[in-house]
Amino acid sequence: MEVLKQRILQEGVVVSDQVLKLDALLNHQVDPELTMEMGREFAGRFVEAGITRVVTVESSGIAVAFATALVMNVPLVFARRKKTLLADPDALCERVPSFTKGIVTDIMLSRQFISPDDKILFIDDIIANGDAARGLIKIIQRSGAELVGLGVVVEKSFQAGARTIREQGIRLESLVRIRSLSEGTIVFDE
């Protein structure tokens, strides 16, 4: 997506050779028009798959997952990172490390909102090491639902996350692939 690449170049902040801050686009502020365009792109790539639900992990993936679900006319379900007093005690749960937060968290998905009859499209904002993605994939698999694919806004291809998921035979579609952040410069894969 050329428009997304341009916006990343204009508004992304390279924090280190491993970290790209996209607060102006994905993680703090959301551009509704761009977000809808990303949702249409994901919906188009998976239109033939018979998706019944879009799933994501709170919170940065919610906007793009919502746009995708809206275009596909299916429900959006998001896995929570924090247990609340009203949390489903029988929720599917997986413990995952967070690359950007530097901590281990639990992600939870209520069994009420996913079933073995579902065909799931998992949408996420950024994939680096892929720990959270692998955690949600395990939850989806334990639910008995079919994971049709994973759509990622930004893939950091110099980190192992996307590769390890593709090696599991899971279809992974990225809108933008970043090859390097070294020396403060964003270099995209072609």
mmCIF file of C-alpha atoms in Angstrom:
data_model
loop_
_atom_site.group_PDB
_atom_site.id
_atom_site.type_symbol
_atom_site.label_atom_id
_atom_site.label_comp_id
_atom_site.label_asym_id
_atom_site.label_seq_id
_atom_site.Cartn_x
_atom_site.Cartn_y
_atom_site.Cartn_z
ATOM 1 C CA MET A 1 0.000 0.000 0.000
ATOM 2 C CA GLU A 2 1.839 3.015 -1.290
ATOM 3 C CA VAL A 3 -0.210 5.539 0.714
ATOM 4 C CA LEU A 4 0.637 3.688 3.924
ATOM 5 C CA LYS A 5 4.338 3.636 3.059
ATOM 6 C CA GLN A 6 4.283 7.403 2.490
ATOM 7 C CA ARG A 7 2.509 8.035 5.789
ATOM 8 C CA ILE A 8 5.010 5.819 7.636
ATOM 9 C CA LEU A 9 7.895 7.768 6.093
ATOM 10 C CA GLN A 10 6.261 11.089 7.028
ATOM 11 C CA GLU A 11 4.975 10.255 10.508
ATOM 12 C CA GLY A 12 6.844 7.194 11.762
ATOM 13 C CA VAL A 13 9.607 7.679 14.307
ATOM 14 C CA VAL A 14 12.557 5.292 14.308
ATOM 15 C CA VAL A 15 13.367 4.775 17.991
ATOM 16 C CA SER A 16 16.107 2.194 17.409
ATOM 17 C CA ASP A 17 17.153 -0.359 14.814
ATOM 18 C CA GLN A 18 14.393 -2.619 16.271
ATOM 19 C CA VAL A 19 11.572 -0.182 17.148
ATOM 20 C CA LEU A 20 9.382 2.001 14.920
ATOM 21 C CA LYS A 21 6.919 4.289 16.694
ATOM 22 C CA LEU A 22 3.667 4.695 14.743
ATOM 23 C CA ASP A 23 1.638 6.640 17.309
ATOM 24 C CA ALA A 24 0.398 9.123 14.678
ATOM 25 C CA LEU A 25 -1.096 6.303 12.557
ATOM 26 C CA LEU A 26 -1.905 3.226 14.618
ATOM 27 C CA ASN A 27 -0.988 3.224 18.269
ATOM 28 C CA HIS A 28 -2.232 6.488 19.746
ATOM 29 C CA GLN A 29 -3.978 8.459 17.034
ATOM 30 C CA VAL A 30 -6.062 6.881 14.290
ATOM 31 C CA ASP A 31 -6.661 8.363 10.840
ATOM 32 C CA PRO A 32 -10.196 7.107 10.021
ATOM 33 C CA GLU A 33 -9.821 7.456 6.248
ATOM 34 C CA LEU A 34 -6.512 5.590 6.128
ATOM 35 C CA THR A 35 -7.844 2.991 8.566
ATOM 36 C CA MET A 36 -10.874 2.333 6.345
ATOM 37 C CA GLU A 37 -8.584 2.013 3.333
ATOM 38 C CA MET A 38 -6.530 -0.600 5.203
ATOM 39 C CA GLY A 39 -9.742 -2.420 6.165
ATOM 40 C CA ARG A 40 -10.888 -2.482 2.532
ATOM 41 C CA GLU A 41 -7.491 -3.831 1.483
ATOM 42 C CA PHE A 42 -7.612 -6.691 3.998
ATOM 43 C CA ALA A 43 -11.252 -7.455 3.132
ATOM 44 C CA GLY A 44 -10.321 -7.625 -0.548
ATOM 45 C CA ARG A 45 -7.413 -9.970 0.076
ATOM 46 C CA PHE A 46 -9.596 -12.396 2.078
ATOM 47 C CA VAL A 47 -12.953 -11.893 0.306
ATOM 48 C CA GLU A 48 -13.087 -15.488 -0.992
ATOM 49 C CA ALA A 49 -12.365 -17.099 2.386
ATOM 50 C CA GLY A 50 -15.873 -17.097 3.909
ATOM 51 C CA ILE A 51 -14.781 -15.204 7.030
ATOM 52 C CA THR A 52 -17.359 -15.272 9.857
ATOM 53 C CA ARG A 53 -15.429 -13.229 12.447
ATOM 54 C CA VAL A 54 -12.484 -10.858 12.595
ATOM 55 C CA VAL A 55 -10.332 -11.238 15.716
ATOM 56 C CA THR A 56 -7.580 -9.020 17.142
ATOM 57 C CA VAL A 57 -5.699 -8.321 20.367
ATOM 58 C CA GLU A 58 -6.475 -5.111 22.240
ATOM 59 C CA SER A 59 -5.730 -2.358 21.751
ATOM 60 C CA SER A 60 -3.728 -1.138 18.750
ATOM 61 C CA GLY A 61 -5.213 -3.675 16.345
ATOM 62 C CA ILE A 62 -8.824 -2.758 17.108
ATOM 63 C CA ALA A 63 -9.244 0.162 14.674
ATOM 64 C CA VAL A 64 -7.985 -1.716 11.589
ATOM 65 C CA ALA A 65 -9.784 -4.914 12.641
ATOM 66 C CA PHE A 66 -13.006 -2.903 13.057
ATOM 67 C CA ALA A 67 -12.622 -1.401 9.567
ATOM 68 C CA THR A 68 -12.018 -4.868 8.113
ATOM 69 C CA ALA A 69 -15.001 -6.391 9.936
ATOM 70 C CA LEU A 70 -17.229 -3.505 8.821
ATOM 71 C CA VAL A 71 -16.307 -3.997 5.171
ATOM 72 C CA MET A 72 -16.759 -7.782 5.478
ATOM 73 C CA ASN A 73 -20.033 -7.351 7.409
ATOM 74 C CA VAL A 74 -18.978 -9.727 10.207
ATOM 75 C CA PRO A 75 -18.493 -9.282 13.970
ATOM 76 C CA LEU A 76 -15.221 -8.107 15.459
ATOM 77 C CA VAL A 77 -13.972 -9.881 18.583
ATOM 78 C CA PHE A 78 -10.922 -8.723 20.467
ATOM 79 C CA ALA A 79 -8.829 -10.601 22.973
ATOM 80 C CA ARG A 80 -8.406 -8.688 26.212
ATOM 81 C CA ARG A 81 -5.087 -8.119 27.924
ATOM 82 C CA LYS A 82 -6.514 -7.420 31.374
ATOM 83 C CA LYS A 83 -8.922 -9.453 33.421
ATOM 84 C CA THR A 84 -11.924 -7.532 34.734
ATOM 85 C CA LEU A 85 -14.496 -8.380 37.379
ATOM 86 C CA LEU A 86 -16.901 -9.269 34.571
ATOM 87 C CA ALA A 87 -14.426 -11.459 32.674
ATOM 88 C CA ASP A 88 -15.590 -14.882 31.541
ATOM 89 C CA PRO A 89 -14.064 -17.331 34.071
ATOM 90 C CA ASP A 90 -13.979 -19.958 31.302
ATOM 91 C CA ALA A 91 -12.184 -17.721 28.770
ATOM 92 C CA LEU A 92 -9.479 -19.125 26.540
ATOM 93 C CA CYS A 93 -6.214 -17.701 27.855
ATOM 94 C CA GLU A 94 -2.579 -17.588 26.790
ATOM 95 C CA ARG A 95 0.417 -15.958 28.481
ATOM 96 C CA VAL A 96 2.561 -13.926 26.067
ATOM 97 C CA PRO A 97 5.571 -11.615 26.282
ATOM 98 C CA SER A 98 5.103 -8.093 24.884
ATOM 99 C CA PHE A 99 7.986 -6.854 22.726
ATOM 100 C CA THR A 100 7.172 -3.144 23.107
ATOM 101 C CA LYS A 101 6.046 -3.231 26.749
ATOM 102 C CA GLY A 102 8.846 -5.519 27.948
ATOM 103 C CA ILE A 103 6.460 -7.532 30.154
ATOM 104 C CA VAL A 104 4.515 -10.780 30.079
ATOM 105 C CA THR A 105 0.717 -10.497 29.892
ATOM 106 C CA ASP A 106 -2.250 -12.786 29.557
ATOM 107 C CA ILE A 107 -4.523 -12.493 26.546
ATOM 108 C CA MET A 108 -8.058 -13.785 26.970
ATOM 109 C CA LEU A 109 -10.886 -14.518 24.569
ATOM 110 C CA SER A 110 -14.347 -15.502 25.766
ATOM 111 C CA ARG A 111 -15.588 -18.829 24.424
ATOM 112 C CA GLN A 112 -18.942 -17.092 23.962
ATOM 113 C CA PHE A 113 -17.597 -15.188 20.942
ATOM 114 C CA ILE A 114 -15.747 -17.904 19.028
ATOM 115 C CA SER A 115 -16.908 -21.360 18.009
ATOM 116 C CA PRO A 116 -15.747 -24.370 15.998
ATOM 117 C CA ASP A 117 -18.054 -23.197 13.173
ATOM 118 C CA ASP A 118 -16.138 -19.926 12.736
ATOM 119 C CA LYS A 119 -13.719 -19.005 9.983
ATOM 120 C CA ILE A 120 -11.428 -16.447 11.580
ATOM 121 C CA LEU A 121 -9.447 -13.604 10.074
ATOM 122 C CA PHE A 122 -6.918 -12.323 12.614
ATOM 123 C CA ILE A 123 -5.909 -8.677 12.077
ATOM 124 C CA ASP A 124 -2.965 -7.055 13.886
ATOM 125 C CA ASP A 125 -1.151 -3.744 13.708
ATOM 126 C CA ILE A 126 2.547 -4.709 13.769
ATOM 127 C CA ILE A 127 4.369 -7.999 13.828
ATOM 128 C CA ALA A 128 7.901 -8.084 15.211
ATOM 129 C CA ASN A 129 8.788 -11.204 17.209
ATOM 130 C CA GLY A 130 5.242 -12.525 16.857
ATOM 131 C CA ASP A 131 4.708 -13.572 20.478
ATOM 132 C CA ALA A 132 1.243 -12.020 20.856
ATOM 133 C CA ALA A 133 0.214 -13.299 17.418
ATOM 134 C CA ARG A 134 1.331 -16.842 18.252
ATOM 135 C CA GLY A 135 -0.563 -16.610 21.552
ATOM 136 C CA LEU A 136 -3.813 -15.620 19.853
ATOM 137 C CA ILE A 137 -3.277 -18.278 17.192
ATOM 138 C CA LYS A 138 -3.059 -20.904 19.966
ATOM 139 C CA ILE A 139 -6.311 -19.589 21.456
ATOM 140 C CA ILE A 140 -8.057 -19.760 18.072
ATOM 141 C CA GLN A 141 -6.788 -23.301 17.515
ATOM 142 C CA ARG A 142 -7.941 -24.407 20.982
ATOM 143 C CA SER A 143 -11.404 -22.989 20.268
ATOM 144 C CA GLY A 144 -11.755 -25.348 17.304
ATOM 145 C CA ALA A 145 -12.373 -22.435 14.910
ATOM 146 C CA GLU A 146 -10.571 -22.320 11.569
ATOM 147 C CA LEU A 147 -7.904 -19.632 11.280
ATOM 148 C CA VAL A 148 -8.126 -18.595 7.639
ATOM 149 C CA GLY A 149 -5.320 -16.057 7.814
ATOM 150 C CA LEU A 150 -3.555 -13.202 9.518
ATOM 151 C CA GLY A 151 -3.534 -9.659 8.157
ATOM 152 C CA VAL A 152 -0.811 -7.380 9.497
ATOM 153 C CA VAL A 153 -0.527 -3.655 8.820
ATOM 154 C CA VAL A 154 3.260 -3.513 9.287
ATOM 155 C CA GLU A 155 5.574 -6.509 9.125
ATOM 156 C CA LYS A 156 9.100 -6.008 10.381
ATOM 157 C CA SER A 157 10.621 -8.641 8.104
ATOM 158 C CA PHE A 158 14.038 -8.331 9.779
ATOM 159 C CA GLN A 159 12.501 -9.907 12.897
ATOM 160 C CA ALA A 160 11.368 -13.536 13.052
ATOM 161 C CA GLY A 161 7.647 -13.213 13.891
ATOM 162 C CA ALA A 162 6.060 -13.305 10.436
ATOM 163 C CA ARG A 163 8.468 -15.963 9.182
ATOM 164 C CA THR A 164 7.706 -18.323 12.084
ATOM 165 C CA ILE A 165 3.966 -17.933 11.530
ATOM 166 C CA ARG A 166 4.290 -18.598 7.786
ATOM 167 C CA GLU A 167 6.379 -21.680 8.651
ATOM 168 C CA GLN A 168 3.301 -22.999 10.510
ATOM 169 C CA GLY A 169 1.465 -22.932 7.172
ATOM 170 C CA ILE A 170 -0.636 -19.902 8.147
ATOM 171 C CA ARG A 171 -1.460 -17.407 5.417
ATOM 172 C CA LEU A 172 -0.034 -14.032 6.479
ATOM 173 C CA GLU A 173 -0.753 -10.896 4.432
ATOM 174 C CA SER A 174 1.123 -7.673 5.212
ATOM 175 C CA LEU A 175 0.179 -4.243 3.893
ATOM 176 C CA VAL A 176 3.763 -3.014 4.311
ATOM 177 C CA ARG A 177 6.998 -4.904 4.943
ATOM 178 C CA ILE A 178 9.950 -3.129 6.532
ATOM 179 C CA ARG A 179 13.366 -4.632 5.838
ATOM 180 C CA SER A 180 15.450 -2.370 8.080
ATOM 181 C CA LEU A 181 15.389 0.494 10.567
ATOM 182 C CA SER A 182 19.177 0.774 10.868
ATOM 183 C CA GLU A 183 20.800 4.195 11.117
ATOM 184 C CA GLY A 184 17.368 5.771 11.691
ATOM 185 C CA THR A 185 16.205 5.018 8.138
ATOM 186 C CA ILE A 186 13.057 3.093 7.195
ATOM 187 C CA VAL A 187 13.772 0.687 4.334
ATOM 188 C CA PHE A 188 10.804 -1.176 2.829
ATOM 189 C CA ASP A 189 10.835 -4.609 1.164
ATOM 190 C CA GLU A 190 9.596 -4.467 -2.397
#
